[in-house]
PDB file of C-alpha atoms and ligand atoms in Angstrom:
ATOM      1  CA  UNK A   1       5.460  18.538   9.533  1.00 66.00           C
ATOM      2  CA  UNK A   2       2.708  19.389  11.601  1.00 69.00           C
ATOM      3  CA  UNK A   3      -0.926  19.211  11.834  1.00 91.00           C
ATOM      4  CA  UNK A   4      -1.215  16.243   9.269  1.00 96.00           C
ATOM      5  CA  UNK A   5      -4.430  16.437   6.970  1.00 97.00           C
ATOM      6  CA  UNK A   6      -4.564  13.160   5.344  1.00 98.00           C
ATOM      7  CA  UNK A   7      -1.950  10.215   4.868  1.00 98.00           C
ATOM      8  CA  UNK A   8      -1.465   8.441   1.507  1.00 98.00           C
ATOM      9  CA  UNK A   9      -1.038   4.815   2.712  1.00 98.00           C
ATOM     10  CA  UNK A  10       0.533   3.340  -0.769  1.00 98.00           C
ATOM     11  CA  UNK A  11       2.039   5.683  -3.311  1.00 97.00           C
ATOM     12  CA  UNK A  12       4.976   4.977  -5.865  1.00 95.00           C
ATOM     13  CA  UNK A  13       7.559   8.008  -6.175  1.00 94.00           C
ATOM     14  CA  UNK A  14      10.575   5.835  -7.428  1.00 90.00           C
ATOM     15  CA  UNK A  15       9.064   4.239 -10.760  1.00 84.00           C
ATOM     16  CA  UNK A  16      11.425   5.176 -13.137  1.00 79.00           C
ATOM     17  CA  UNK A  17       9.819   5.211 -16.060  1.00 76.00           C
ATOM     18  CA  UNK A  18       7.842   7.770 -14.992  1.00 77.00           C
ATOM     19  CA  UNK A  19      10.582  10.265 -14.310  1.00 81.00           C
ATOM     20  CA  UNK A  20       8.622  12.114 -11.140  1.00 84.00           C
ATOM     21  CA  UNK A  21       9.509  15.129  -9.916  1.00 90.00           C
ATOM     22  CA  UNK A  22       9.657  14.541  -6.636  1.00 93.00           C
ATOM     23  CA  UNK A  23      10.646  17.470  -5.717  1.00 94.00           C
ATOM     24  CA  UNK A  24       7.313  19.359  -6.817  1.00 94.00           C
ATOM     25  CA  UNK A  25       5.551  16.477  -5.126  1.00 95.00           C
ATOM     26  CA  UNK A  26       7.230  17.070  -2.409  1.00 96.00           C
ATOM     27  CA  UNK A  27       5.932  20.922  -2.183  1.00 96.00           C
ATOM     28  CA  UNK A  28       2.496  19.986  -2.761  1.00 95.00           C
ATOM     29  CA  UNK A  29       2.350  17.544   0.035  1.00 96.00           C
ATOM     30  CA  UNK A  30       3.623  20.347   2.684  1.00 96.00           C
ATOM     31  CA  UNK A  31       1.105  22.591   1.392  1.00 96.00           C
ATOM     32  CA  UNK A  32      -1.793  20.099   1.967  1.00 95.00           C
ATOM     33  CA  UNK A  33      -0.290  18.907   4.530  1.00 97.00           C
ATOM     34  CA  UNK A  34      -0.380  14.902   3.652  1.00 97.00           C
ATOM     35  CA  UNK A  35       2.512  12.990   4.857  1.00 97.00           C
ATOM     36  CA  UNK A  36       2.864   9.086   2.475  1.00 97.00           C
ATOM     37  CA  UNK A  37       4.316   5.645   2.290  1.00 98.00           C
ATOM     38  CA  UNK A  38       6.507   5.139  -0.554  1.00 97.00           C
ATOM     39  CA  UNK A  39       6.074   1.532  -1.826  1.00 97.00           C
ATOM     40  CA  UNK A  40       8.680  -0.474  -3.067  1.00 98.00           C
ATOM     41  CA  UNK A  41       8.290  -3.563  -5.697  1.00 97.00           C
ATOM     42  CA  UNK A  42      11.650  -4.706  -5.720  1.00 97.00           C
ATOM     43  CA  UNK A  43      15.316  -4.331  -4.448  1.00 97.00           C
ATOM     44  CA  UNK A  44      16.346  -1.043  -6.226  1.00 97.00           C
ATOM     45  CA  UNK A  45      12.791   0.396  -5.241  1.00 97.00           C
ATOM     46  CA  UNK A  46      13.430  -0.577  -1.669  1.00 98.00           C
ATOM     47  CA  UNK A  47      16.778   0.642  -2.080  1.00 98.00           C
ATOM     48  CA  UNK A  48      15.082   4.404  -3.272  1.00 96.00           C
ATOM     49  CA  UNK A  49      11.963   4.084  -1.014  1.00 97.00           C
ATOM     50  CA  UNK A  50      14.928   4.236   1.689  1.00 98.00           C
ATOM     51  CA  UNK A  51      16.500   7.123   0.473  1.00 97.00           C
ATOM     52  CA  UNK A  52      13.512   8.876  -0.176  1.00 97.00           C
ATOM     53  CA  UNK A  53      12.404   8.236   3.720  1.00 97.00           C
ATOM     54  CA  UNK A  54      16.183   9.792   4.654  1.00 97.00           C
ATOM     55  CA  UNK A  55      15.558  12.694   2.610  1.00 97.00           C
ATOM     56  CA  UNK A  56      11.981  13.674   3.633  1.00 96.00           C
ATOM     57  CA  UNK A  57      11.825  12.762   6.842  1.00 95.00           C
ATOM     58  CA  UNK A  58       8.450  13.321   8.591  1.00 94.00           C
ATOM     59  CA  UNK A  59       6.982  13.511   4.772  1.00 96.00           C
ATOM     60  CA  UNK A  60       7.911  10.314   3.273  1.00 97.00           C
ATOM     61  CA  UNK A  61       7.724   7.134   5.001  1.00 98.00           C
ATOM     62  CA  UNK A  62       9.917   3.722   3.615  1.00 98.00           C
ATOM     63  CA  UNK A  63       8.527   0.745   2.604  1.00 98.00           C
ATOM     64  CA  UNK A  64      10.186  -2.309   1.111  1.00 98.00           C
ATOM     65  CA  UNK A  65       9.164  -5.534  -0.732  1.00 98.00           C
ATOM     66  CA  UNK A  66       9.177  -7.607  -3.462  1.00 97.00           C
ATOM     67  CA  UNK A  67       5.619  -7.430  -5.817  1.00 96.00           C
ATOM     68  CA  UNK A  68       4.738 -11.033  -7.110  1.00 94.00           C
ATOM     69  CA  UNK A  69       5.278  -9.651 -10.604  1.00 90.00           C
ATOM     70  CA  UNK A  70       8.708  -8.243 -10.242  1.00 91.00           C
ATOM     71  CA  UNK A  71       9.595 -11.583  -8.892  1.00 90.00           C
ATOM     72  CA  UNK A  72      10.790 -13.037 -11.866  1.00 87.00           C
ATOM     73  CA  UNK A  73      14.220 -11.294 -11.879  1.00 89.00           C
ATOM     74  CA  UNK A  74      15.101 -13.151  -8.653  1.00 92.00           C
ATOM     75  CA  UNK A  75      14.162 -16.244  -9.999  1.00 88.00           C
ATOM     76  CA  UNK A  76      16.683 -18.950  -9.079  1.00 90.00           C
ATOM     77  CA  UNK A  77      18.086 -16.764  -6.694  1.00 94.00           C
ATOM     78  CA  UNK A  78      15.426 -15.995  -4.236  1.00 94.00           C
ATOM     79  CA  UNK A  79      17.906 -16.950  -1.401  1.00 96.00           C
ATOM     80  CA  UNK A  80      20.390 -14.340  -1.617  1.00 97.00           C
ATOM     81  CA  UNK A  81      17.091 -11.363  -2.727  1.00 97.00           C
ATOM     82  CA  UNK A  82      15.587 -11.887   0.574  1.00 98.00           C
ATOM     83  CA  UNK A  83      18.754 -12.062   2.390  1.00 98.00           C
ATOM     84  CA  UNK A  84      19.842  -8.394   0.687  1.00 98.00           C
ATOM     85  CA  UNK A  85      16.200  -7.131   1.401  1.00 98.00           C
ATOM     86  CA  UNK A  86      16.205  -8.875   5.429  1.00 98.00           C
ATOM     87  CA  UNK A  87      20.051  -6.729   5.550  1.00 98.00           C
ATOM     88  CA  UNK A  88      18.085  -3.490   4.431  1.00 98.00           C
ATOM     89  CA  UNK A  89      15.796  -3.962   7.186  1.00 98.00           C
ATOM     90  CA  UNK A  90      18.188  -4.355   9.143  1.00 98.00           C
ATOM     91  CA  UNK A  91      20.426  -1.665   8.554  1.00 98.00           C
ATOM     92  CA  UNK A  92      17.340   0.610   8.247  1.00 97.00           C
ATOM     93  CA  UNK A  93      15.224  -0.225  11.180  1.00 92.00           C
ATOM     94  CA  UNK A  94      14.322   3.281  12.206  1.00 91.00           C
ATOM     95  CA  UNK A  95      13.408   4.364   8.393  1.00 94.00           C
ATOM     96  CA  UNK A  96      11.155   1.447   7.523  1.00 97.00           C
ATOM     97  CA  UNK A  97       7.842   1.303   8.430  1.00 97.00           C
ATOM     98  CA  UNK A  98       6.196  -1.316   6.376  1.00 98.00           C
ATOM     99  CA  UNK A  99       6.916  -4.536   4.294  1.00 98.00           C
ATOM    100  CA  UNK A 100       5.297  -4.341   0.658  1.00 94.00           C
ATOM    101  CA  UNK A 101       3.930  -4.159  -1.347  1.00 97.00           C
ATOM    102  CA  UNK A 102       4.009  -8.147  -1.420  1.00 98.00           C
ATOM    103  CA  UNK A 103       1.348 -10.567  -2.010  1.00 97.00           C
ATOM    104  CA  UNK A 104       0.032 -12.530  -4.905  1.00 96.00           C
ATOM    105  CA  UNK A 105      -0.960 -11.713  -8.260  1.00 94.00           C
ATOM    106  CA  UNK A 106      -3.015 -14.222 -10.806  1.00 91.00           C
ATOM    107  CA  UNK A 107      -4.099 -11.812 -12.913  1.00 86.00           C
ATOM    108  CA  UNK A 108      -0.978 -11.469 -14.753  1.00 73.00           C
ATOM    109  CA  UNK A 109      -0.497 -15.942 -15.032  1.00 69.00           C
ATOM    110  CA  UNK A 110      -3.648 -15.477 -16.842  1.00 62.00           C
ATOM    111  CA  UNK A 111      -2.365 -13.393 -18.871  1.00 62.00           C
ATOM    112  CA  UNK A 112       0.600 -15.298 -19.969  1.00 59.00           C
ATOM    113  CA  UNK A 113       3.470 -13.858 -17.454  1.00 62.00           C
ATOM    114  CA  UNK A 114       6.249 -16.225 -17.129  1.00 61.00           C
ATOM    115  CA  UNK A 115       6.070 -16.216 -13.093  1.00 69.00           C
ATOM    116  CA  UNK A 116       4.203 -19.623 -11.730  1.00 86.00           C
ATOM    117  CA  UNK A 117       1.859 -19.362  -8.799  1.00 91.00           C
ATOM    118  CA  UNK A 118       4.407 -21.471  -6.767  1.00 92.00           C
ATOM    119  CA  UNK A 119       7.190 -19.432  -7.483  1.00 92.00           C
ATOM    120  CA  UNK A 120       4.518 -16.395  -6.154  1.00 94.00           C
ATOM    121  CA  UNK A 121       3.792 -18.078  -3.141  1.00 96.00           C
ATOM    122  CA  UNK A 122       7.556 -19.178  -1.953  1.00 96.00           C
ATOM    123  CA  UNK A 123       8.391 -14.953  -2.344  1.00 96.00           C
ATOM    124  CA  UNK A 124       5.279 -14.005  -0.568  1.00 98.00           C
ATOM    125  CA  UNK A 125       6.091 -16.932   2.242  1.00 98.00           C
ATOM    126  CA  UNK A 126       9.663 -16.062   2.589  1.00 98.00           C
ATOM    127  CA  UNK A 127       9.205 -12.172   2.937  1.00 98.00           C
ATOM    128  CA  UNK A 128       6.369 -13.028   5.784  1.00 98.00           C
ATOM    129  CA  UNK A 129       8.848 -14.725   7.402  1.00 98.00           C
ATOM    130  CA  UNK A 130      10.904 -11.305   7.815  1.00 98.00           C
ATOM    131  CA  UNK A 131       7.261  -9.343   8.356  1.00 98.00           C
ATOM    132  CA  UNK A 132       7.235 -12.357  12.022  1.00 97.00           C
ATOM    133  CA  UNK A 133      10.890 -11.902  12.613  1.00 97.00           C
ATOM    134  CA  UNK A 134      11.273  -7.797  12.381  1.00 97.00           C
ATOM    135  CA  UNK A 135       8.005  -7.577  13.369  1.00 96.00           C
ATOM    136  CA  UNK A 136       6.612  -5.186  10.731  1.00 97.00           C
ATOM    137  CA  UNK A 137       3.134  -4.369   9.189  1.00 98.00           C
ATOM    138  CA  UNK A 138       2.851  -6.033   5.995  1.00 98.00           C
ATOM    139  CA  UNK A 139       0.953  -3.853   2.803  1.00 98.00           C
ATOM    140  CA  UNK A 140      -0.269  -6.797   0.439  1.00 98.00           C
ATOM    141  CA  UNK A 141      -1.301  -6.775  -3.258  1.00 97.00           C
ATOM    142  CA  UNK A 142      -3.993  -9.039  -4.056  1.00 96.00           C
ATOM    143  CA  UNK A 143      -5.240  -9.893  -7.921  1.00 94.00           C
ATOM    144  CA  UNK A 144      -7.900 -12.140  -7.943  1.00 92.00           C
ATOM    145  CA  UNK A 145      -6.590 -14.736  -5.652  1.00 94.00           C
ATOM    146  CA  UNK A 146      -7.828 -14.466  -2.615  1.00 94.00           C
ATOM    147  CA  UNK A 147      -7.996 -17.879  -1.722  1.00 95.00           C
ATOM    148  CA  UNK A 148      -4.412 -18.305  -1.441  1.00 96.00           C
ATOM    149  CA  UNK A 149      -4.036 -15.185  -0.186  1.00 97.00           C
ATOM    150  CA  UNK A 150      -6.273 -16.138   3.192  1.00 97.00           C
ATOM    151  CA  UNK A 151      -4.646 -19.490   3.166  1.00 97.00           C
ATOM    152  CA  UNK A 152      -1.299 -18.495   3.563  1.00 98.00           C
ATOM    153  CA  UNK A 153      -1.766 -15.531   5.707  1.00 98.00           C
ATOM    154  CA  UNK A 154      -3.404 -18.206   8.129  1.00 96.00           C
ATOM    155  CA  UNK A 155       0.180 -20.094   8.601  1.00 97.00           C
ATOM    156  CA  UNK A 156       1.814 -16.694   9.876  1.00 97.00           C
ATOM    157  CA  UNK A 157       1.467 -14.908  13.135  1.00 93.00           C
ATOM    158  CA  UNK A 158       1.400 -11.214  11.721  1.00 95.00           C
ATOM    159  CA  UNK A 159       0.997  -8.283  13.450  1.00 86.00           C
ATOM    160  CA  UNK A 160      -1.030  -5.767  11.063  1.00 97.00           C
ATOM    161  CA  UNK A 161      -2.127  -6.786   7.431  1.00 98.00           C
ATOM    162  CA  UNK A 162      -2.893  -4.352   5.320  1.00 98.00           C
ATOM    163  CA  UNK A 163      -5.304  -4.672   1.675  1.00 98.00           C
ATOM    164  CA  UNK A 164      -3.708  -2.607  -0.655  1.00 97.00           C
ATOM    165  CA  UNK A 165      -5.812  -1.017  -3.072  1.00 97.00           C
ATOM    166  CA  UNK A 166      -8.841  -3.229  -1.918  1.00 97.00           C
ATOM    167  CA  UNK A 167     -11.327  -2.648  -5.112  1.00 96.00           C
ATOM    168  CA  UNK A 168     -13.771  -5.680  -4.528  1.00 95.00           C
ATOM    169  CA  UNK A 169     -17.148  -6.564  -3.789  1.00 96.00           C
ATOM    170  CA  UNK A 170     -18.504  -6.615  -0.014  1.00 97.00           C
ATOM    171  CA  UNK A 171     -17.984 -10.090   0.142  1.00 97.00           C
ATOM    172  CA  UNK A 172     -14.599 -10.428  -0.529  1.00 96.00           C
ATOM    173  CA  UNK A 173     -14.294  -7.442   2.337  1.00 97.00           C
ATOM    174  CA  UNK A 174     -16.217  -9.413   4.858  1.00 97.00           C
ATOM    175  CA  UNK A 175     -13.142 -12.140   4.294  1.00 97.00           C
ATOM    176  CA  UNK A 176     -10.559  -9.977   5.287  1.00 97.00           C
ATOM    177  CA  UNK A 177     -12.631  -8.105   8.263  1.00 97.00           C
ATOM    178  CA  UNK A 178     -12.717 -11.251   9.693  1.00 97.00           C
ATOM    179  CA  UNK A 179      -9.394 -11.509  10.145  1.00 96.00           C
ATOM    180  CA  UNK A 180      -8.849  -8.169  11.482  1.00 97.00           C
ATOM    181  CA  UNK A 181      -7.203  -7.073   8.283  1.00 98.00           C
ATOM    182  CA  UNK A 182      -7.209  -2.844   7.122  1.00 98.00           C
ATOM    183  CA  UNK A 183      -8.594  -2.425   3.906  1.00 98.00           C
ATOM    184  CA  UNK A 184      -6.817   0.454   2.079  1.00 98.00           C
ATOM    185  CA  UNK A 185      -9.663   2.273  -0.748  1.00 98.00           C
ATOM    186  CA  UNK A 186      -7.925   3.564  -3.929  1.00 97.00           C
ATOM    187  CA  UNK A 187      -9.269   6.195  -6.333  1.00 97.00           C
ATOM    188  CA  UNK A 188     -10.963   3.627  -8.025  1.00 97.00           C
ATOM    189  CA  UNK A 189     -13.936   4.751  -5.529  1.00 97.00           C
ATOM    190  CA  UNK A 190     -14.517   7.860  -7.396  1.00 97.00           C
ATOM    191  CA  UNK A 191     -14.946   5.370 -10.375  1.00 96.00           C
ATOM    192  CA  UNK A 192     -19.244   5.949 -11.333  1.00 95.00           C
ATOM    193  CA  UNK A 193     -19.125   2.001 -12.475  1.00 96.00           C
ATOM    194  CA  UNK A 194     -17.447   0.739  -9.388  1.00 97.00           C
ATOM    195  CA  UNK A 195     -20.805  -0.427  -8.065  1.00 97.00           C
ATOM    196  CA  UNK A 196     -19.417  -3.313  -6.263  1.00 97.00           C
ATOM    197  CA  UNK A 197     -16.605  -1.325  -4.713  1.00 97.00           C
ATOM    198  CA  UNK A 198     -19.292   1.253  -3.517  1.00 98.00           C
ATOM    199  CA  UNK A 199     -21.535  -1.130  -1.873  1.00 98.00           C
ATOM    200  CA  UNK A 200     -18.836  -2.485  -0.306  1.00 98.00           C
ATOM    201  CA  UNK A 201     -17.467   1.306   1.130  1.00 98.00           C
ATOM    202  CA  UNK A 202     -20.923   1.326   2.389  1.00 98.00           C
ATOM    203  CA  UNK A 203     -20.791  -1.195   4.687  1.00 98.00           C
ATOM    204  CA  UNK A 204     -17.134  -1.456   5.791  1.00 98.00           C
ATOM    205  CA  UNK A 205     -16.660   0.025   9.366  1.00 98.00           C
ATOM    206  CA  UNK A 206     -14.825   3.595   9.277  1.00 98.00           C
ATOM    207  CA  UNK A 207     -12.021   2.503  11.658  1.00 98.00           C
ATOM    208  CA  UNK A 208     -11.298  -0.313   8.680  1.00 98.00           C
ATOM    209  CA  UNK A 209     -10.071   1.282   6.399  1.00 98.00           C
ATOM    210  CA  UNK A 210      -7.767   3.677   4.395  1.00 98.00           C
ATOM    211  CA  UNK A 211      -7.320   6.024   1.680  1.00 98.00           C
ATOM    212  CA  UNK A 212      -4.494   5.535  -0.698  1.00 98.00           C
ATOM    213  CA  UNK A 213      -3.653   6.255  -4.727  1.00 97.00           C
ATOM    214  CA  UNK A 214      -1.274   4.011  -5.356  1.00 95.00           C
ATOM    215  CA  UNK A 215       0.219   6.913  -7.396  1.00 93.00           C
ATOM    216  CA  UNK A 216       1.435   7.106 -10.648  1.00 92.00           C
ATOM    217  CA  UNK A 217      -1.304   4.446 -11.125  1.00 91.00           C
ATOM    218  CA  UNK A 218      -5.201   4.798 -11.075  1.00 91.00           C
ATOM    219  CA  UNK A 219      -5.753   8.565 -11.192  1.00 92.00           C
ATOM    220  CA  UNK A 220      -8.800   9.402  -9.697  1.00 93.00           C
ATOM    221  CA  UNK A 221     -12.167  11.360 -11.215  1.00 93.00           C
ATOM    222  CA  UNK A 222     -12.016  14.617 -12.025  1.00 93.00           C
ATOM    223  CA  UNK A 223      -7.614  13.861 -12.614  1.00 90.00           C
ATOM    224  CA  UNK A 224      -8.845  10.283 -15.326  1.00 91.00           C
ATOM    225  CA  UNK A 225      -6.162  10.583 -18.195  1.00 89.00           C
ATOM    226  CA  UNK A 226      -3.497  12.339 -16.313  1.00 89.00           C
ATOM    227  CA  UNK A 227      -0.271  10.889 -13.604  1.00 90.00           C
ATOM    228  CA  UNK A 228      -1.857  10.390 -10.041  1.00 92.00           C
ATOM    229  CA  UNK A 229      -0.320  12.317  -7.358  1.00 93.00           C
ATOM    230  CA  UNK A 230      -0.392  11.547  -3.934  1.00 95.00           C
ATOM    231  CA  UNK A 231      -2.088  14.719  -3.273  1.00 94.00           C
ATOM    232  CA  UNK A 232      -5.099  13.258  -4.848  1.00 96.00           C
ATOM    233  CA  UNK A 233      -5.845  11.055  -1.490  1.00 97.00           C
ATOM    234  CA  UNK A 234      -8.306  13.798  -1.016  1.00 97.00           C
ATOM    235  CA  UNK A 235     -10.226  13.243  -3.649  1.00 97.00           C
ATOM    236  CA  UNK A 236     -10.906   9.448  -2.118  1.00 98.00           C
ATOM    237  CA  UNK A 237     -11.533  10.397   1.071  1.00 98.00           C
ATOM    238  CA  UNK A 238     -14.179  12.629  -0.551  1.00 98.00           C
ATOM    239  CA  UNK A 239     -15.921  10.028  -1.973  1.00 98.00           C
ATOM    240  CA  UNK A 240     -15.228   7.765   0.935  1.00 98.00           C
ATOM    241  CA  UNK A 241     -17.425  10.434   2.895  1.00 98.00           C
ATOM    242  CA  UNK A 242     -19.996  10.650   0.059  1.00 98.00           C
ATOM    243  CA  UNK A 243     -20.758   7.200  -0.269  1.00 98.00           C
ATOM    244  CA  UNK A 244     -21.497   6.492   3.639  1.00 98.00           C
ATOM    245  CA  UNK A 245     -23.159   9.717   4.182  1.00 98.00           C
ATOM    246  CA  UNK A 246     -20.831  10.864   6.749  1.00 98.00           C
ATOM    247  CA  UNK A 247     -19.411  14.443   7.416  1.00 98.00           C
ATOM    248  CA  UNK A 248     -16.118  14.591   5.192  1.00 98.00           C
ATOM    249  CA  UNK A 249     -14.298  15.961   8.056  1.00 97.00           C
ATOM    250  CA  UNK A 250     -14.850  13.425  10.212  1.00 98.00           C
ATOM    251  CA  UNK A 251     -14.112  10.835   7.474  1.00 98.00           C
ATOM    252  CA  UNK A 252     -10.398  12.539   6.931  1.00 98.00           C
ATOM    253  CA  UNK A 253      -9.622  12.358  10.526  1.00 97.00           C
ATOM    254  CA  UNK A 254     -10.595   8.256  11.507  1.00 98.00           C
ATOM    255  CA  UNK A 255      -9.034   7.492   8.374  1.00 98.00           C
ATOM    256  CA  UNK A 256      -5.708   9.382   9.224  1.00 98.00           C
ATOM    257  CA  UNK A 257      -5.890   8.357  12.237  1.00 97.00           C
ATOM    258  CA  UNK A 258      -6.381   4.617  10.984  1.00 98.00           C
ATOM    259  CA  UNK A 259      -3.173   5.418   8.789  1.00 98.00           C
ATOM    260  CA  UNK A 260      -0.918   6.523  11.545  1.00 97.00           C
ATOM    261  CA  UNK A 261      -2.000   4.146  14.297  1.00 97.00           C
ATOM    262  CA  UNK A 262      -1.194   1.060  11.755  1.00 98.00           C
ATOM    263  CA  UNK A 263       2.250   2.133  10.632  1.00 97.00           C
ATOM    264  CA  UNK A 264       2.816   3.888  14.132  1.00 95.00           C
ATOM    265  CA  UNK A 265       3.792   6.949  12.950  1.00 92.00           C
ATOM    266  CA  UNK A 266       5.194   9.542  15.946  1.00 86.00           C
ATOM    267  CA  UNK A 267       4.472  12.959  14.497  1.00 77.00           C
ATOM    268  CA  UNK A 268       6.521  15.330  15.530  1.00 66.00           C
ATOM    269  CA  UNK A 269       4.281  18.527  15.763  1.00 55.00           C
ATOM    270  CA  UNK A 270       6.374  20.981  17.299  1.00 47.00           C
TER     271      UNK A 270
HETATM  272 ZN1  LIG B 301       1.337  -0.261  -5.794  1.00 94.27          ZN
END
């Protein structure tokens, strides 16, 4: 595909329960022109991301990773899971792009889930150690433990970190800035009582940051109630524009090229 409008940094197409059409998806991105990572949370999703990467090539891009609340169903075996997901990469080196989305999530101990935050952290450690060796960008999820989060990160020598679905308060931005870290803005921008979240837009430097919809997920205004499509990256970029008082046209092109510089994308635009 050529002359790429917009890039959808974190989007989930392989979510079974969700039963996707892909392939009308996969029209509607060619007609806007918006190429997309497809994130993976586990091995089976890592296992589709890949396929989906082989079958849309130059559309959809592969990502693979463990999410700290899928975790659980490699508990006790956490040896041989990163071992099967460090032989994907391996086998797939040209297809994958990205490690995630991976991280830590505290949210869901509060609210009673069975995974511990150690058992959280030796994943997250384990599948940084394959973002050093294979040298890839990492996409992270963070829920409300950032402290951790910075604290490990420290212990690794990563390439490019990327804040997935960053929907915090300028503060918490300023954190990650520091380190160098993209943040990647979800449709939770085009939320009216994100006040924090806008504030924070406001001030983060354009070349910072991404757009993403972390798709089926978090449907942005005027789509609330309805699936999120990846298509909808527009709609965040929009506001992205809106909020900082910047032409929107100028917006969508630093943030794609943001997007494709951090994932080194070649695009093929003959
Ligand atoms: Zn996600």
């Amino acid at each position: 595909m050529n002359n790429i409008k917009y890039y959808d940094t974190h989007a989930h197409l392989n979510i079974e329960e969700f039963n996707i059409d892909v392939e009308s998806i996969i029209e509607e991105l060619k007609k806007e022109k918006i190429i997309i990572n497809c994130i993976a949370v586990d091995i089976e999703t890592s296992k589709s991301s890949i396929e989906l990467a082989q079958k849309y090539k130059n559309i959809i891009y592969a990502c693979v990773g463990i999410h700290p609340t899928d975790g659980w169903k490699y508990k006790g075996k956490v040896n041989e899971t990163i071992k099967e997901l460090e032989d994907l990469i391996i086998k797939n080196k040209n297809i994958i792009i990205c490690l995630g989305e991976i991280g830590l999530d505290y949210y869901t101990i509060y609210k009673g889930s069975e995974i511990d935050k150690e058992f959280q952290q030796e994943l997250f450690r384990k599948q940084l150690d394959l973002a050093v060796k294979y040298n890839l960008p990492i996409n992270i999820h963070n829920r409300d433990a950032d402290e951790d989060l910075l604290k490990i990160l420290k212990d690794y020598k990563l390439q490019k970190v990327m804040i997935h679905c960053f929907s915090s308060n300028l503060e918490s931005a300023k954190k990650f800035l520091e380190r160098n870290y993209i943040l990647s803005i979800p449709g939770i921008v085009t939320f009216k009582n994100a006040k924090n979240l806008h504030e924070a837009v406001k001030e983060i430097p354009l070349e910072k940051m991404v757009a993403e919809t972390d798709c089926p997920f978090l449907t942005p205004v005027p789509f609330r109630g309805q699936i999120n499509k990846p298509h909808y990256v527009q709609y965040v970029v929009k506001e992205i524009a809106k909020i900082k008082s910047i032409d929107e046209e100028e917006v969508r092109k630093i943030l794609l090229k943001n997007s494709i510089d951090f994932f080194q994308i070649k695009i093929d635009d003959k």
